PDB file of N, CA and C and ligand atoms in Angstrom:
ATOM      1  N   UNK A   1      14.439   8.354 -20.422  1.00  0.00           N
ATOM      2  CA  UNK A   1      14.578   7.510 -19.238  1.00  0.00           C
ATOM      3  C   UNK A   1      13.897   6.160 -19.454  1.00  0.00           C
ATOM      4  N   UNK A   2      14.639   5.445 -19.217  1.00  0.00           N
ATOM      5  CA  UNK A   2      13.948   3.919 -19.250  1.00  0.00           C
ATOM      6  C   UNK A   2      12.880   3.949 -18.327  1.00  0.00           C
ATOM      7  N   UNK A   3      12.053   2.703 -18.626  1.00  0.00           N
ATOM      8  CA  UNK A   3      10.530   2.828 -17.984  1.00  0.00           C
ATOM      9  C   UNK A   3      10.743   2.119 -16.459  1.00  0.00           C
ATOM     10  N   UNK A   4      10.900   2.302 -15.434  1.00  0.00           N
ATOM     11  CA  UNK A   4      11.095   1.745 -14.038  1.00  0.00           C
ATOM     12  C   UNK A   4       9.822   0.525 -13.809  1.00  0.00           C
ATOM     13  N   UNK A   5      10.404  -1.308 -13.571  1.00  0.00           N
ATOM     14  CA  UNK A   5       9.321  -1.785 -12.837  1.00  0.00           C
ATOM     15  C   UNK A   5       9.243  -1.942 -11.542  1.00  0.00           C
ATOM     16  N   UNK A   6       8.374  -2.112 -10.620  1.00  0.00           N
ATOM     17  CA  UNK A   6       8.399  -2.309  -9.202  1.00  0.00           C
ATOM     18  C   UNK A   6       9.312  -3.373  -9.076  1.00  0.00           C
ATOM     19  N   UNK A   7      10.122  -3.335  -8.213  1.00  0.00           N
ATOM     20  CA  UNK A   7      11.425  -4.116  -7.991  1.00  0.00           C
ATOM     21  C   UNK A   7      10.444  -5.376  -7.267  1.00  0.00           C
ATOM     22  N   UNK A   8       9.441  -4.981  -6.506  1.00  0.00           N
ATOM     23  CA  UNK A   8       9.006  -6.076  -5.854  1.00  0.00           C
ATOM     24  C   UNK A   8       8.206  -6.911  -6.677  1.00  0.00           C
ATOM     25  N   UNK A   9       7.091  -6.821  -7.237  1.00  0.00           N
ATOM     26  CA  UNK A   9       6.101  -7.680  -8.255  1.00  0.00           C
ATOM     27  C   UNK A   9       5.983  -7.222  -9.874  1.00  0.00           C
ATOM     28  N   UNK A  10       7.069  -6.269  -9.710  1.00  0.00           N
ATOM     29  CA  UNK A  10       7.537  -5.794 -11.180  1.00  0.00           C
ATOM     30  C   UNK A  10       6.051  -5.353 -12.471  1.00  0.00           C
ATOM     31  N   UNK A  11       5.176  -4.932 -12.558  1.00  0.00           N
ATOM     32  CA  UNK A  11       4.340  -4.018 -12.795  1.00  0.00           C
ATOM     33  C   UNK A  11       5.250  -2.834 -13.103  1.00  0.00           C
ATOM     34  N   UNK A  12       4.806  -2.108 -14.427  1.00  0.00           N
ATOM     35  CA  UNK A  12       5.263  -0.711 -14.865  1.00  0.00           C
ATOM     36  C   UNK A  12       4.598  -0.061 -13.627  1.00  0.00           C
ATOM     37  N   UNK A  13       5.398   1.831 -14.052  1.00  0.00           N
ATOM     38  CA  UNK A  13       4.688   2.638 -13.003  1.00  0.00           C
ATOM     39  C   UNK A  13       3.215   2.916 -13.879  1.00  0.00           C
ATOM     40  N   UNK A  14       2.643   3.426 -13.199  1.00  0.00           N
ATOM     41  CA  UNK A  14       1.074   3.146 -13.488  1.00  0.00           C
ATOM     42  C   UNK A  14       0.060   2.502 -13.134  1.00  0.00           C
ATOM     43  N   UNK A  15       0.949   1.303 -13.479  1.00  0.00           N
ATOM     44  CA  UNK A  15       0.115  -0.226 -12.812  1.00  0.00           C
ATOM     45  C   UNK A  15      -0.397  -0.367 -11.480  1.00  0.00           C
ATOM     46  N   UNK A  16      -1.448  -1.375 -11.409  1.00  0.00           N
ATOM     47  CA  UNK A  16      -1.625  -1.625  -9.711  1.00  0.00           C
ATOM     48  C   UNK A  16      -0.345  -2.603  -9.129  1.00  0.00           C
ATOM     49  N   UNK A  17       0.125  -2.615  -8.320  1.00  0.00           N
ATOM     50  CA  UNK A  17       0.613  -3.797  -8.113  1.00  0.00           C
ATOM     51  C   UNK A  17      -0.100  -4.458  -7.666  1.00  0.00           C
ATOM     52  N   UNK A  18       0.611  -6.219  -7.334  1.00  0.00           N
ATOM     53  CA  UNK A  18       0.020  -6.947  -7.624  1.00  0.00           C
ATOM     54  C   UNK A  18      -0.374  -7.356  -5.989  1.00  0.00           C
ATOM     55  N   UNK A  19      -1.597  -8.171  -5.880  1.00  0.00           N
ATOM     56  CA  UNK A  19      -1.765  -7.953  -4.193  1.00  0.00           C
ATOM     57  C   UNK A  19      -1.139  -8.600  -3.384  1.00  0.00           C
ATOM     58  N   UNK A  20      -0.228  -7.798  -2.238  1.00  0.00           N
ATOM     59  CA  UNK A  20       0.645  -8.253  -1.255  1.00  0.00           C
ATOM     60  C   UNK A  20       1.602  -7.880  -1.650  1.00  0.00           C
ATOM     61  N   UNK A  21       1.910  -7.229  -2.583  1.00  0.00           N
ATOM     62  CA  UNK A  21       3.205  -6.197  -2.616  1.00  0.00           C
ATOM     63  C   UNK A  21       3.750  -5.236  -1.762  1.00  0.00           C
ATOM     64  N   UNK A  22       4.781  -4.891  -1.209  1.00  0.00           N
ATOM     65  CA  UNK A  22       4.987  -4.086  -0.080  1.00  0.00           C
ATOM     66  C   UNK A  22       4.937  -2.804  -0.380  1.00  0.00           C
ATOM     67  N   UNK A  23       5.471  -2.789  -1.534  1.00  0.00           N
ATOM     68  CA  UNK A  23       5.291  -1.077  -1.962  1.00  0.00           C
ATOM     69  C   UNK A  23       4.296  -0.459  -2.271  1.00  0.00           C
ATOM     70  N   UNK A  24       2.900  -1.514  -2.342  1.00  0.00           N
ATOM     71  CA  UNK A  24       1.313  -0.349  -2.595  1.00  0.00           C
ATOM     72  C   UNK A  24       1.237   0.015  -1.189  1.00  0.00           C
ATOM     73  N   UNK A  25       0.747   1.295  -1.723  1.00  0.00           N
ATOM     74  CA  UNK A  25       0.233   1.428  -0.175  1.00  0.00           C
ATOM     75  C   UNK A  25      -1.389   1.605  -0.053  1.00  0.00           C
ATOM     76  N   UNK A  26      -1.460   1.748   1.008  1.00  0.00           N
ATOM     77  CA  UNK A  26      -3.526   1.348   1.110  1.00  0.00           C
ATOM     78  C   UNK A  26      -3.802   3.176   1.297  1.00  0.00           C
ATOM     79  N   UNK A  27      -5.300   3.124   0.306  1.00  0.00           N
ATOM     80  CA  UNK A  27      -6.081   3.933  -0.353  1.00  0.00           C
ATOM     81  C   UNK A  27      -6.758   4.626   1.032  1.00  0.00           C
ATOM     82  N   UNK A  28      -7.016   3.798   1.879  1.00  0.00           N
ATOM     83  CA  UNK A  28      -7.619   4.479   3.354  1.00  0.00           C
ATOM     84  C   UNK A  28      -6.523   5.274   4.123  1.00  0.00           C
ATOM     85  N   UNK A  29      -5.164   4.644   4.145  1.00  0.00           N
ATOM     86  CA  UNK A  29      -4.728   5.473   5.443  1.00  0.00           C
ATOM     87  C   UNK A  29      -3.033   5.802   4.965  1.00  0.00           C
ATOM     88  N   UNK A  30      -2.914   5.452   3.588  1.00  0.00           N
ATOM     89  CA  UNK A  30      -1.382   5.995   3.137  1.00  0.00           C
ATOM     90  C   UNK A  30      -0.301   5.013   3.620  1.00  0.00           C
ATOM     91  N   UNK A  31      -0.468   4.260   4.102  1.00  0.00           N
ATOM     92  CA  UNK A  31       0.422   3.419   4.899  1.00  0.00           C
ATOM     93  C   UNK A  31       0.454   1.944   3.686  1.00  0.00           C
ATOM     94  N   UNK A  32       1.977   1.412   4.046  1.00  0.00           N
ATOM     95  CA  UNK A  32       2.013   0.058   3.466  1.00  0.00           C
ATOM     96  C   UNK A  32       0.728  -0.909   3.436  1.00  0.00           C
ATOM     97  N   UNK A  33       0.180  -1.386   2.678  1.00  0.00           N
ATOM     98  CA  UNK A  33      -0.966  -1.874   2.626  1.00  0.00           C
ATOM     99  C   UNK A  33      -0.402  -3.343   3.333  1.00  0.00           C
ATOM    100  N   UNK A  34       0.466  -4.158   3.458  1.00  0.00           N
ATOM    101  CA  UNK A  34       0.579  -4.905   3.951  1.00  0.00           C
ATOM    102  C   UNK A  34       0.679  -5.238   5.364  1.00  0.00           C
ATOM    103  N   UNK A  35       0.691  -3.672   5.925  1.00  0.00           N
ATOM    104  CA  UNK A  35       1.540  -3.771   7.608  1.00  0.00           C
ATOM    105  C   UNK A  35       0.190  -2.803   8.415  1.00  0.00           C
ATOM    106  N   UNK A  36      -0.914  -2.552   7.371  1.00  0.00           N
ATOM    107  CA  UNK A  36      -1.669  -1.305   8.127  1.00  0.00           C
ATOM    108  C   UNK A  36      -2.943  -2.088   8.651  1.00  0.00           C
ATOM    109  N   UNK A  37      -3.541  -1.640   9.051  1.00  0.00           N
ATOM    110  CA  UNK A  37      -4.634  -2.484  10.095  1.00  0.00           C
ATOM    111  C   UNK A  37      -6.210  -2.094   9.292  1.00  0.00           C
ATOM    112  N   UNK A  38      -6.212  -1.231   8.561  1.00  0.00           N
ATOM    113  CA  UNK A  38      -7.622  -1.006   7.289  1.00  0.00           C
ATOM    114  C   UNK A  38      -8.304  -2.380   7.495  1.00  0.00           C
ATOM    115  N   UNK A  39      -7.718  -3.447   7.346  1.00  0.00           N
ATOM    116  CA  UNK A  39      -8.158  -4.617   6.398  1.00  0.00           C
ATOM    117  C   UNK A  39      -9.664  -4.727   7.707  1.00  0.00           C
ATOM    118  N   UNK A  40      -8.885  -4.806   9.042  1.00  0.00           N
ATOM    119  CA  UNK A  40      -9.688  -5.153  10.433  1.00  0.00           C
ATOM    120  C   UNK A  40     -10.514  -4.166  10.573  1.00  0.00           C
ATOM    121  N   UNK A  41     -10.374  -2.774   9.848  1.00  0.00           N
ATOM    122  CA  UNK A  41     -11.188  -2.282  10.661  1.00  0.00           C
ATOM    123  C   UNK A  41     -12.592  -1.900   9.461  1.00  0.00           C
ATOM    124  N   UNK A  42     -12.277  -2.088   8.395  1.00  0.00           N
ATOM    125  CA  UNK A  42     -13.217  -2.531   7.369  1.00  0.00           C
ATOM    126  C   UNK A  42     -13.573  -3.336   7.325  1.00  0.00           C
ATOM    127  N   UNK A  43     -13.407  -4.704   7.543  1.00  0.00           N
ATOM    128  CA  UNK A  43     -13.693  -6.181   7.525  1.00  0.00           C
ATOM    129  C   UNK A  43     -14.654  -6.383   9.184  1.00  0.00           C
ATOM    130  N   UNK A  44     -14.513  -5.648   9.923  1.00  0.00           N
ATOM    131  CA  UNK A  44     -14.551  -5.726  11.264  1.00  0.00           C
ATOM    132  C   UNK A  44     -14.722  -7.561  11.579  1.00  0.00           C
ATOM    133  N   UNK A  45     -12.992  -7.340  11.766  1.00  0.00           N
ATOM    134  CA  UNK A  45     -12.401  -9.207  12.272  1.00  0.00           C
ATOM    135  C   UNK A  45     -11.793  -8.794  13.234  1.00  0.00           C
ATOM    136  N   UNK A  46     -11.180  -9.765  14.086  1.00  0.00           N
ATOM    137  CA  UNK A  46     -10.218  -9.390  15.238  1.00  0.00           C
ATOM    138  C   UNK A  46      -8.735  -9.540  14.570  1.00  0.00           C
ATOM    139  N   UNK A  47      -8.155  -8.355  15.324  1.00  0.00           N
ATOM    140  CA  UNK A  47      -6.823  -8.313  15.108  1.00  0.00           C
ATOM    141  C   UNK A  47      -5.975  -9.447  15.233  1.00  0.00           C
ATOM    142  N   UNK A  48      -6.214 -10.158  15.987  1.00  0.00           N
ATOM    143  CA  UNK A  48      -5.137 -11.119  16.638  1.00  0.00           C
ATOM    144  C   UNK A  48      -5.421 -12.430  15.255  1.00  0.00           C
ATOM    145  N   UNK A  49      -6.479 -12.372  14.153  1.00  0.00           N
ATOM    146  CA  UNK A  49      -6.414 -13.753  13.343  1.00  0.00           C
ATOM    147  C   UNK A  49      -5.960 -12.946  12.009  1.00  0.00           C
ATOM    148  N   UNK A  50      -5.652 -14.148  11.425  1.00  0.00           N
ATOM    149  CA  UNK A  50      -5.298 -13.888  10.174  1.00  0.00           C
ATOM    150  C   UNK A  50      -6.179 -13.665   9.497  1.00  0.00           C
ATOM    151  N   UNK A  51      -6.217 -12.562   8.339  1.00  0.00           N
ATOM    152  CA  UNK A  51      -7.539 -12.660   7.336  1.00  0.00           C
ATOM    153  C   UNK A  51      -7.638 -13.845   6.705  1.00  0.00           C
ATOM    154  N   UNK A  52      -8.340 -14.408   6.394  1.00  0.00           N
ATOM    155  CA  UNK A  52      -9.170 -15.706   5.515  1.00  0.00           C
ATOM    156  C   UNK A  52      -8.803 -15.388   4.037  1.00  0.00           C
ATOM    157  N   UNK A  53      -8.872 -16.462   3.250  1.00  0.00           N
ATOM    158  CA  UNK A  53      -8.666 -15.473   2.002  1.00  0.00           C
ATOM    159  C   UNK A  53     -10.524 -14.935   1.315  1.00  0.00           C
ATOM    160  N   UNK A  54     -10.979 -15.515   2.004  1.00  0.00           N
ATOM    161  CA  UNK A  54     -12.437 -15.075   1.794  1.00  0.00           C
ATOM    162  C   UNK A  54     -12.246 -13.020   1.887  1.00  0.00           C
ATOM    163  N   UNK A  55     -11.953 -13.272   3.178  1.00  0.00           N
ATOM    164  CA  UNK A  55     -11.336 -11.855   3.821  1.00  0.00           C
ATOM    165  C   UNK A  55     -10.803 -11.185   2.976  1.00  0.00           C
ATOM    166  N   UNK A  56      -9.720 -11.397   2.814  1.00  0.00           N
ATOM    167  CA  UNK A  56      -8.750 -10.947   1.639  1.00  0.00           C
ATOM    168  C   UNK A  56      -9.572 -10.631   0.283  1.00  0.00           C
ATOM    169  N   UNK A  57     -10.117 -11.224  -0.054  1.00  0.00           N
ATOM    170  CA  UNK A  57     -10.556 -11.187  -1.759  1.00  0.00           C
ATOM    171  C   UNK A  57     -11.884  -9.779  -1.419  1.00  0.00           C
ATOM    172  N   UNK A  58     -12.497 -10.038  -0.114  1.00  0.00           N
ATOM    173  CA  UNK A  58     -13.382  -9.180   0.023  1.00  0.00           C
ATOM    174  C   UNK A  58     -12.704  -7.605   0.961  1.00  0.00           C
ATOM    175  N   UNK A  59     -11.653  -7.503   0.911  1.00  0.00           N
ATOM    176  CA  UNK A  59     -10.872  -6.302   1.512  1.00  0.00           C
ATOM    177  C   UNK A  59     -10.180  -5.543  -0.131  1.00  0.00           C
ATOM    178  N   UNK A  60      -9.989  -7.142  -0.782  1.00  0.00           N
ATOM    179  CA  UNK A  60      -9.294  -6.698  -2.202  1.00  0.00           C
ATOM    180  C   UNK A  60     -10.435  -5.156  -3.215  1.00  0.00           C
ATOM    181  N   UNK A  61     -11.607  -6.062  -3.110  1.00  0.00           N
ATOM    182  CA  UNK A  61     -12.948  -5.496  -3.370  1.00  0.00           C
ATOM    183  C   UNK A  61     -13.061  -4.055  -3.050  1.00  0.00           C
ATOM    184  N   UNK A  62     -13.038  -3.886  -1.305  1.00  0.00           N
ATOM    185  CA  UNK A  62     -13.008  -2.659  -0.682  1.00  0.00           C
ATOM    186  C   UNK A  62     -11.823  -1.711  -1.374  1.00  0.00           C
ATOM    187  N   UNK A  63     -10.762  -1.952  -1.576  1.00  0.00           N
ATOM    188  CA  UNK A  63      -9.799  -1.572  -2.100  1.00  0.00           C
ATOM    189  C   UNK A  63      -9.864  -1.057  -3.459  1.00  0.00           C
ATOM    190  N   UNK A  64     -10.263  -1.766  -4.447  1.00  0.00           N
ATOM    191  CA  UNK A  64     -10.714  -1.559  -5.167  1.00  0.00           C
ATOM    192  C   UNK A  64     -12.088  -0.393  -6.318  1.00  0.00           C
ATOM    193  N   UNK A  65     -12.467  -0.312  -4.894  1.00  0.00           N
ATOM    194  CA  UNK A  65     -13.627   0.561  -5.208  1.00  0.00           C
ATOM    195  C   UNK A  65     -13.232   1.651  -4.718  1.00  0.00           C
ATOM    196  N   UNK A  66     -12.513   1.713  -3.866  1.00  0.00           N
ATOM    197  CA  UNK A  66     -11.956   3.107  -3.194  1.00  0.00           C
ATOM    198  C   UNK A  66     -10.795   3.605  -4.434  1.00  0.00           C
ATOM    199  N   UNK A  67     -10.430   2.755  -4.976  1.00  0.00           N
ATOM    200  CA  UNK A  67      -9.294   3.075  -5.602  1.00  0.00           C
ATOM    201  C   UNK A  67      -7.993   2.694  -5.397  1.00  0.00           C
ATOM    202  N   UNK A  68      -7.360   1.504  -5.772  1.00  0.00           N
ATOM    203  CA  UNK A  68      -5.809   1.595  -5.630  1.00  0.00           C
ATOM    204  C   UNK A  68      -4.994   2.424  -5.976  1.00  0.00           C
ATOM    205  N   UNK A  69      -4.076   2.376  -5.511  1.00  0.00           N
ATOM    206  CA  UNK A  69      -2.812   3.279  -5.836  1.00  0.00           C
ATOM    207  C   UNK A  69      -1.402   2.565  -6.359  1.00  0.00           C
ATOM    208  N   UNK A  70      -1.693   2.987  -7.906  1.00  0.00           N
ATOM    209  CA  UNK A  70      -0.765   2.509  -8.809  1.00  0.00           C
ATOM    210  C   UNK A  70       0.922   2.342  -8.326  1.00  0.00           C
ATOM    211  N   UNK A  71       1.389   1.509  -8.730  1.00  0.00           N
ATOM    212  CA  UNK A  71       2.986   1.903  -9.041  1.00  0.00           C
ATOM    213  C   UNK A  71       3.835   3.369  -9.370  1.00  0.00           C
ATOM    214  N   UNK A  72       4.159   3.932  -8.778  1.00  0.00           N
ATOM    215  CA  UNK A  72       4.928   5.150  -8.958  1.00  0.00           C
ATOM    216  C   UNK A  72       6.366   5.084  -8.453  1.00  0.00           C
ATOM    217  N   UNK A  73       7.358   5.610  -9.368  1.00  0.00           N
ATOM    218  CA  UNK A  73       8.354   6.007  -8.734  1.00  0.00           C
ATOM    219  C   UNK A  73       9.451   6.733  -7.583  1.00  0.00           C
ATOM    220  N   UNK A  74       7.893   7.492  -7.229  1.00  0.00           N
ATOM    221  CA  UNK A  74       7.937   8.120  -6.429  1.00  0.00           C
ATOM    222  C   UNK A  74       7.796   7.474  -5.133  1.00  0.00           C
ATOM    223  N   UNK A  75       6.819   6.729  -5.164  1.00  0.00           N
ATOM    224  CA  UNK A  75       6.429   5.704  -3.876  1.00  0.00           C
ATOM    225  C   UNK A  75       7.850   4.925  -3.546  1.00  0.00           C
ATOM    226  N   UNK A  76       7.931   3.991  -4.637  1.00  0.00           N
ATOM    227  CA  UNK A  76       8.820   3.069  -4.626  1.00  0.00           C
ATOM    228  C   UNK A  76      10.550   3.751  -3.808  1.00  0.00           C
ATOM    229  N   UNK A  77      11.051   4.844  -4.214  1.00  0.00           N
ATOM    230  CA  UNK A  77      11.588   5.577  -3.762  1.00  0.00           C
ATOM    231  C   UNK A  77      11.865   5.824  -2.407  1.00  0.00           C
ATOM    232  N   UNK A  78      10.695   6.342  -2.213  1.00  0.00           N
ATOM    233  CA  UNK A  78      10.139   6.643  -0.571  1.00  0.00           C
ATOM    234  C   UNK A  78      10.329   5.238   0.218  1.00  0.00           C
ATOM    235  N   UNK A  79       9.634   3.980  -0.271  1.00  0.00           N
ATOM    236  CA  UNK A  79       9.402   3.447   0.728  1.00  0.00           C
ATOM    237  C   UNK A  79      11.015   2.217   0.758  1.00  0.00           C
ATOM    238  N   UNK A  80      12.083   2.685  -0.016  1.00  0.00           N
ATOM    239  CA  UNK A  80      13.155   2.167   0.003  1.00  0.00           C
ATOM    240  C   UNK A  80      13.852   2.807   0.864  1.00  0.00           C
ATOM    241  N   UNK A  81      13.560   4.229   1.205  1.00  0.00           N
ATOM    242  CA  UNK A  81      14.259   5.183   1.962  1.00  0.00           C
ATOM    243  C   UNK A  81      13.771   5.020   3.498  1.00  0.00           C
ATOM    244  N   UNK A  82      12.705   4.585   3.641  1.00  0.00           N
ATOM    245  CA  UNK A  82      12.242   3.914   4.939  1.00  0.00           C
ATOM    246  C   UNK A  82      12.892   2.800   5.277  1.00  0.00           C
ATOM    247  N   UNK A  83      12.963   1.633   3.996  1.00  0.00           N
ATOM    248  CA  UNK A  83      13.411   0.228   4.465  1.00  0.00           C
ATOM    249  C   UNK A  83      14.904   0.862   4.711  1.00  0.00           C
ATOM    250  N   UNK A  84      15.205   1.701   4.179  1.00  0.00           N
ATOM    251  CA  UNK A  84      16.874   2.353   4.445  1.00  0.00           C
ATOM    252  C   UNK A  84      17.188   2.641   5.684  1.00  0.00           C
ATOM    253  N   UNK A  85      16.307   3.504   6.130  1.00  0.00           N
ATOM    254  CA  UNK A  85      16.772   3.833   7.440  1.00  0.00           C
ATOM    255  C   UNK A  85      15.633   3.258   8.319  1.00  0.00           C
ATOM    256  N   UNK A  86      15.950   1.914   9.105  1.00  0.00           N
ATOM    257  CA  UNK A  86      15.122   1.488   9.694  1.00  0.00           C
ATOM    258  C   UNK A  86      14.971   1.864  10.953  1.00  0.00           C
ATOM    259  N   UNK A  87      13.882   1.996  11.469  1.00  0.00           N
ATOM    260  CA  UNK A  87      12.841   2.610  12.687  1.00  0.00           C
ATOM    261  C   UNK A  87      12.854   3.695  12.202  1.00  0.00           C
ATOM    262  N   UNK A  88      13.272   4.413  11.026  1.00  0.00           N
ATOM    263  CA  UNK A  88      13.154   5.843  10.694  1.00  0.00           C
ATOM    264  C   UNK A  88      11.239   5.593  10.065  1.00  0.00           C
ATOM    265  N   UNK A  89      10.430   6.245  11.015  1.00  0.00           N
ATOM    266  CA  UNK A  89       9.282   6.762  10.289  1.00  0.00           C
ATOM    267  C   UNK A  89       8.844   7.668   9.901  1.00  0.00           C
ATOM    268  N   UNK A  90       8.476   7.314   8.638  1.00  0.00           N
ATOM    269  CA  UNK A  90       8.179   8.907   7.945  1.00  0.00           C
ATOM    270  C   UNK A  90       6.572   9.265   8.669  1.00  0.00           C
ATOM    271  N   UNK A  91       6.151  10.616   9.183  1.00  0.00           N
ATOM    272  CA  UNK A  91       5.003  10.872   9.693  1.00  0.00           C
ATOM    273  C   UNK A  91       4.044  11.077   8.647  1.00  0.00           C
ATOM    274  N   UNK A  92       2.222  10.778   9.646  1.00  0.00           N
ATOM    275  CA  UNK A  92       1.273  11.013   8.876  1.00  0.00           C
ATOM    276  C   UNK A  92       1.007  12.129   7.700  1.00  0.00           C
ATOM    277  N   UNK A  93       1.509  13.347   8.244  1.00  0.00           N
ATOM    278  CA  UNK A  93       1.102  14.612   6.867  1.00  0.00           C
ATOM    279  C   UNK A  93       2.091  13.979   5.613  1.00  0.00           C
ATOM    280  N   UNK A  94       3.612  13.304   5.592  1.00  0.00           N
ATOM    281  CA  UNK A  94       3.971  13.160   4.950  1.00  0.00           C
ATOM    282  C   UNK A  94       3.490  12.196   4.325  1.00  0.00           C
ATOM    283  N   UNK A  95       2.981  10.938   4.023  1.00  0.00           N
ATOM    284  CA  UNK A  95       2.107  10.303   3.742  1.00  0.00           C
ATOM    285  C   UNK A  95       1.162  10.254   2.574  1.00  0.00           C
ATOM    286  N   UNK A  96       0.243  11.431   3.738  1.00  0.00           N
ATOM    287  CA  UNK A  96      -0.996  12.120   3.256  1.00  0.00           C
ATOM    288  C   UNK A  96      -0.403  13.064   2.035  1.00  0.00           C
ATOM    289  N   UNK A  97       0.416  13.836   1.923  1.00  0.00           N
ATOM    290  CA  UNK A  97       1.149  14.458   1.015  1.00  0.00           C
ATOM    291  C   UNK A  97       1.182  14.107  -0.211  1.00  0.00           C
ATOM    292  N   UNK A  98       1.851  12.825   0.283  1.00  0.00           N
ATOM    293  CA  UNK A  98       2.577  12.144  -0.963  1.00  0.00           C
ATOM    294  C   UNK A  98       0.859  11.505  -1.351  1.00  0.00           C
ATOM    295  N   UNK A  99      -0.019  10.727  -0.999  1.00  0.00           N
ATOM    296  CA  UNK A  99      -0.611  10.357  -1.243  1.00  0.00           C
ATOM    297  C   UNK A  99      -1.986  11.029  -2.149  1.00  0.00           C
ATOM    298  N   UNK A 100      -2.172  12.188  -1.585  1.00  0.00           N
ATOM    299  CA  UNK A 100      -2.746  13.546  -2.238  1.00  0.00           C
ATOM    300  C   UNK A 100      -1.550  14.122  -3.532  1.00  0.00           C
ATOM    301  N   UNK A 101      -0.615  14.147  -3.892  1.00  0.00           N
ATOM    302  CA  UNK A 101      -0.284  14.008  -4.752  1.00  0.00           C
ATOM    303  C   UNK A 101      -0.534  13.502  -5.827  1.00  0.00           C
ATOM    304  N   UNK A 102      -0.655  11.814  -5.958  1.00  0.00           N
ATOM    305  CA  UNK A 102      -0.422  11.234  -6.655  1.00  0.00           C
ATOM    306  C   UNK A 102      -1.650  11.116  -7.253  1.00  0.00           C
ATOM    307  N   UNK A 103      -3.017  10.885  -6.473  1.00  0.00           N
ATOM    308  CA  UNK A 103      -4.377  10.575  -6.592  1.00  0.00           C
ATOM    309  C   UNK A 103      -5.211  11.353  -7.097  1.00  0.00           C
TER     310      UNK A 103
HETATM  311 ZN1   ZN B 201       4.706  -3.813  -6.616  1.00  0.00          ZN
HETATM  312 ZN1   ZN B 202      -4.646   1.339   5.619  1.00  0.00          ZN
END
Protein backbone atom coordinates (compact mmCIF):
# COMPACT_ATOMS: atom_id res chain seq x y z
CA UNK A 1 0.00 0.00 0.00
CA UNK A 2 1.28 3.32 -0.80
CA UNK A 3 2.14 5.53 2.17
CA UNK A 4 -1.15 7.98 2.73
CA UNK A 5 -0.36 11.98 3.37
CA UNK A 6 -2.82 14.12 5.29
CA UNK A 7 -4.79 15.57 2.47
CA UNK A 8 -4.90 18.70 4.59
CA UNK A 9 -1.08 19.77 5.59
CA UNK A 10 0.18 16.60 4.00
CA UNK A 11 2.58 15.04 6.80
CA UNK A 12 2.98 11.07 6.49
CA UNK A 13 0.80 8.97 8.90
CA UNK A 14 2.79 9.10 12.00
CA UNK A 15 3.58 12.57 11.81
CA UNK A 16 2.19 15.44 13.91
CA UNK A 17 0.37 17.55 11.77
CA UNK A 18 1.09 20.67 11.29
CA UNK A 19 -0.66 23.34 13.69
CA UNK A 20 -4.19 24.29 12.59
CA UNK A 21 -4.82 21.36 10.68
CA UNK A 22 -8.36 20.14 10.87
CA UNK A 23 -7.74 16.63 11.04
CA UNK A 24 -5.51 16.58 14.48
CA UNK A 25 -7.50 16.21 16.94
CA UNK A 26 -6.76 17.61 20.59
CA UNK A 27 -5.02 15.26 23.20
CA UNK A 28 -7.54 16.61 26.07
CA UNK A 29 -10.93 15.96 24.74
CA UNK A 30 -10.73 13.85 21.23
CA UNK A 31 -12.37 16.47 19.38
CA UNK A 32 -11.02 18.53 16.25
CA UNK A 33 -8.38 20.54 17.76
CA UNK A 34 -9.41 23.44 15.80
CA UNK A 35 -13.24 23.72 16.74
CA UNK A 36 -12.81 22.42 20.58
CA UNK A 37 -12.73 24.90 23.39
CA UNK A 38 -9.35 23.09 25.47
CA UNK A 39 -7.38 26.05 24.26
CA UNK A 40 -9.89 28.49 26.84
CA UNK A 41 -10.14 26.35 29.27
CA UNK A 42 -6.35 25.67 29.70
CA UNK A 43 -5.27 29.07 28.81
CA UNK A 44 -8.11 30.37 31.08
CA UNK A 45 -9.05 33.42 28.32
CA UNK A 46 -12.52 34.32 27.47
CA UNK A 47 -14.32 32.59 24.93
CA UNK A 48 -15.64 35.34 23.00
CA UNK A 49 -11.57 36.61 21.91
CA UNK A 50 -9.41 35.21 19.75
CA UNK A 51 -6.30 33.44 21.08
CA UNK A 52 -3.18 35.75 20.67
CA UNK A 53 -0.54 34.01 19.04
CA UNK A 54 1.32 34.38 22.33
CA UNK A 55 -1.76 32.11 23.33
CA UNK A 56 -1.41 29.86 20.67
CA UNK A 57 2.36 29.08 20.88
CA UNK A 58 1.67 28.62 24.69
CA UNK A 59 -1.54 26.14 24.16
CA UNK A 60 0.92 24.64 21.31
CA UNK A 61 3.31 23.88 24.45
CA UNK A 62 0.33 22.46 26.54
CA UNK A 63 -0.30 20.24 23.68
CA UNK A 64 2.70 19.17 23.35
CA UNK A 65 3.55 17.89 26.61
CA UNK A 66 0.38 16.09 26.86
CA UNK A 67 1.14 14.58 23.70
CA UNK A 68 -0.10 15.14 20.17
CA UNK A 69 -1.81 12.92 18.16
CA UNK A 70 -0.08 11.96 15.04
CA UNK A 71 -1.51 11.60 11.53
CA UNK A 72 -3.38 8.33 11.11
CA UNK A 73 -5.43 6.93 8.59
CA UNK A 74 -7.73 6.08 10.58
CA UNK A 75 -8.50 9.59 11.90
CA UNK A 76 -8.30 11.11 8.60
CA UNK A 77 -11.02 8.65 7.49
CA UNK A 78 -13.28 9.31 10.29
CA UNK A 79 -13.16 12.83 10.20
CA UNK A 80 -14.00 12.87 6.26
CA UNK A 81 -16.97 10.76 7.16
CA UNK A 82 -18.16 13.52 9.49
CA UNK A 83 -17.33 16.36 6.95
CA UNK A 84 -19.54 13.72 4.78
CA UNK A 85 -22.39 13.65 6.51
CA UNK A 86 -22.86 17.00 7.87
CA UNK A 87 -24.59 17.70 11.33
CA UNK A 88 -23.94 13.95 11.53
CA UNK A 89 -22.00 13.80 15.03
CA UNK A 90 -20.09 11.18 15.92
CA UNK A 91 -20.57 10.82 19.99
CA UNK A 92 -18.15 11.16 22.93
CA UNK A 93 -17.35 7.18 23.68
CA UNK A 94 -16.72 7.08 19.99
CA UNK A 95 -14.06 9.52 20.08
CA UNK A 96 -12.66 8.37 23.23
CA UNK A 97 -12.43 4.93 21.45
CA UNK A 98 -10.84 5.87 18.64
CA UNK A 99 -8.60 8.03 20.60
CA UNK A 100 -7.61 5.25 23.24
CA UNK A 101 -6.80 3.29 20.39
CA UNK A 102 -4.40 5.01 18.78
CA UNK A 103 -2.39 6.46 21.93
ZN1 LIG B 1 -2.82 17.30 8.82
ZN1 LIG C 1 -10.00 19.69 23.19
Amino acid sequence: MEPKNCHICGVKEGEIHKFGCEIELCPFCGHQIISCMCIYEYLHIEESKEPTDKETEQWIEIIEQKGRIPYQIEIDNLIDAIAYYKGFDINESTHNRIVKKIT
